[in-house]
Tab-separated table of C-alpha atoms and ligand atoms in Angstrom:
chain	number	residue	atom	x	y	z
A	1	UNK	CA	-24.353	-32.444	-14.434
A	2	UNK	CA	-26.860	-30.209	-15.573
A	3	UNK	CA	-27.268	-26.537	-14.475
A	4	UNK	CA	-29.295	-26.243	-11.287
A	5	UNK	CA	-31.922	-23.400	-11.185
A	6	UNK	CA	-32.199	-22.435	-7.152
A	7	UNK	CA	-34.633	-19.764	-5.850
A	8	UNK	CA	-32.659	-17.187	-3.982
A	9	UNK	CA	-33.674	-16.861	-0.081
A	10	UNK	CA	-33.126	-13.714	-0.200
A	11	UNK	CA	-34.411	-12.133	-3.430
A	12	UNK	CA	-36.518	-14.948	-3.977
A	13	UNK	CA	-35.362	-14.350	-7.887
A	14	UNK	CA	-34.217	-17.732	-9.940
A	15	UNK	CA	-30.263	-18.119	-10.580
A	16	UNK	CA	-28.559	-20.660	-12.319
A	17	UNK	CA	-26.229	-23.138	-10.279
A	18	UNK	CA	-23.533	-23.864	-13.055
A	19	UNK	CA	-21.871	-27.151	-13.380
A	20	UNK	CA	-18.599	-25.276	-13.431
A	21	UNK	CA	-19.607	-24.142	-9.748
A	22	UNK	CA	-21.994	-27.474	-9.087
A	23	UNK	CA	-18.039	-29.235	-9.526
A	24	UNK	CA	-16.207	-26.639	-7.118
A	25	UNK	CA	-18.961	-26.712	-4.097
A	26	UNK	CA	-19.185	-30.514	-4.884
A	27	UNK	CA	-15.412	-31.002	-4.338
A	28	UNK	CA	-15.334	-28.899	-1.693
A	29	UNK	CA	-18.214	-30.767	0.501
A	30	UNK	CA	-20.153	-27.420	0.148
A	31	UNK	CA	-24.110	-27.073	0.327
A	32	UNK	CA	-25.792	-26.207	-2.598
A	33	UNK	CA	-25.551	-22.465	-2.256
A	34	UNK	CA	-29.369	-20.492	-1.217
A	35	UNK	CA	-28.334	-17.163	-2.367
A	36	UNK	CA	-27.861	-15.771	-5.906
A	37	UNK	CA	-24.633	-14.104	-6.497
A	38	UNK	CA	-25.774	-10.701	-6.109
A	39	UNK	CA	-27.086	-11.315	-2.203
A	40	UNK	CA	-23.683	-13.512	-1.733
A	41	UNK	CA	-21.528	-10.738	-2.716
A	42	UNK	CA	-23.758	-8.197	-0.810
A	43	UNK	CA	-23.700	-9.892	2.183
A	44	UNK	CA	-19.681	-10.398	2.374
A	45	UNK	CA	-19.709	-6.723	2.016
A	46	UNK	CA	-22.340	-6.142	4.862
A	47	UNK	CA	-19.881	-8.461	6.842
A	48	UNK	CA	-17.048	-5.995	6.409
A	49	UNK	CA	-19.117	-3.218	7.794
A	50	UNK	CA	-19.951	-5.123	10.789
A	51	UNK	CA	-16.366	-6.883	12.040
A	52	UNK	CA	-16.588	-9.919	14.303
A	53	UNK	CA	-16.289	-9.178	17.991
A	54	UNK	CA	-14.421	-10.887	20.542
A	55	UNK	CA	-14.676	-10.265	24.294
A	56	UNK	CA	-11.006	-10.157	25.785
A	57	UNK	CA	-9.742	-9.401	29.201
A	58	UNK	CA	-6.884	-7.120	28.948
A	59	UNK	CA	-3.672	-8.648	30.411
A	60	UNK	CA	-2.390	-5.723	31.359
A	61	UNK	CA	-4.623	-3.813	33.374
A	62	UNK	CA	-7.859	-6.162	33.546
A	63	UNK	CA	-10.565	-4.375	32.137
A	64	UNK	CA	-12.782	-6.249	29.661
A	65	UNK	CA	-13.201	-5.193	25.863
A	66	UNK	CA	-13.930	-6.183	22.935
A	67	UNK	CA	-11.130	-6.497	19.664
A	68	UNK	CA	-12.126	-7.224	16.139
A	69	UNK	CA	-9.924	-10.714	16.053
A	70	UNK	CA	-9.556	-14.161	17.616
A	71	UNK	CA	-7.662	-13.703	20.352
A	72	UNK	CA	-4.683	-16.573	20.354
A	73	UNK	CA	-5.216	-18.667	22.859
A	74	UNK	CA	-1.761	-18.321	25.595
A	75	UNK	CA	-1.079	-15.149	24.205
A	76	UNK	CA	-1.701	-12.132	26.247
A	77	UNK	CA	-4.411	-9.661	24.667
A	78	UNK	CA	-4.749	-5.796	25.561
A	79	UNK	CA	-7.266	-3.333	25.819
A	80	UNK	CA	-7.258	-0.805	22.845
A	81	UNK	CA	-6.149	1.790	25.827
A	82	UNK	CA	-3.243	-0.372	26.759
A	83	UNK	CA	-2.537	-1.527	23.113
A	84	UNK	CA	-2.924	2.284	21.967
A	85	UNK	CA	-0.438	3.213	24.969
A	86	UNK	CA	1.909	0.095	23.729
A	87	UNK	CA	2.124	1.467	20.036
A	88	UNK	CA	2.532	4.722	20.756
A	89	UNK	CA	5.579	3.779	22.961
A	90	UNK	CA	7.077	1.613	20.078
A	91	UNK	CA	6.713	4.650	18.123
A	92	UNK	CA	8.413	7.304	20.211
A	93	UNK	CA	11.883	4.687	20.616
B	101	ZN	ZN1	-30.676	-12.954	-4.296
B	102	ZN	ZN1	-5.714	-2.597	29.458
């Protein structure tokens, strides 16, 4: 396989699509990739600054809020009062 040249979306500057990578994305069922590297690694950073949000309702004291994970389904989720107030207890036994 050839190297691919792609147009970024982003940049809009060439890269090159190596048949090292074409043979990873390829055996991993992956689309052909639309950024360069520089806007894929810039964007995974950009991601860290802004953490997913998920809407809870705390089990504890029923208020609604928002935690930065998945909550697990069947497991009961808290508030970050009522989680702070839990951790704070585990730390003073
Ligand atoms: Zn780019
Ligand atoms: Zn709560």
């Amino acid at each position: 396989m050839p190297d691919i040249e792609i147009t970024c979306v982003q940049c809009k500057e060439v890269f090159l699509f190596g048949e090292k990578e074409q043979e990873i994305f390829y055996q991993r069922n992956m689309m052909t990739p639309q950024r360069c590297q520089k806007c894929r690694s810039k964007r995974a950073g950009s991601g860290n600054n802004v953490p997913a949000r998920f809407e809870i309702v705390c089990d504890h004291c029923g208020k609604h809020d928002h935690v930065p994970f998945q909550p697990k389904v069947g497991r009961s989720v808290l508030c970050r009062e009522c989680y702070n107030a839990s951790r704070s207890k585990v730390r003073m036994a």
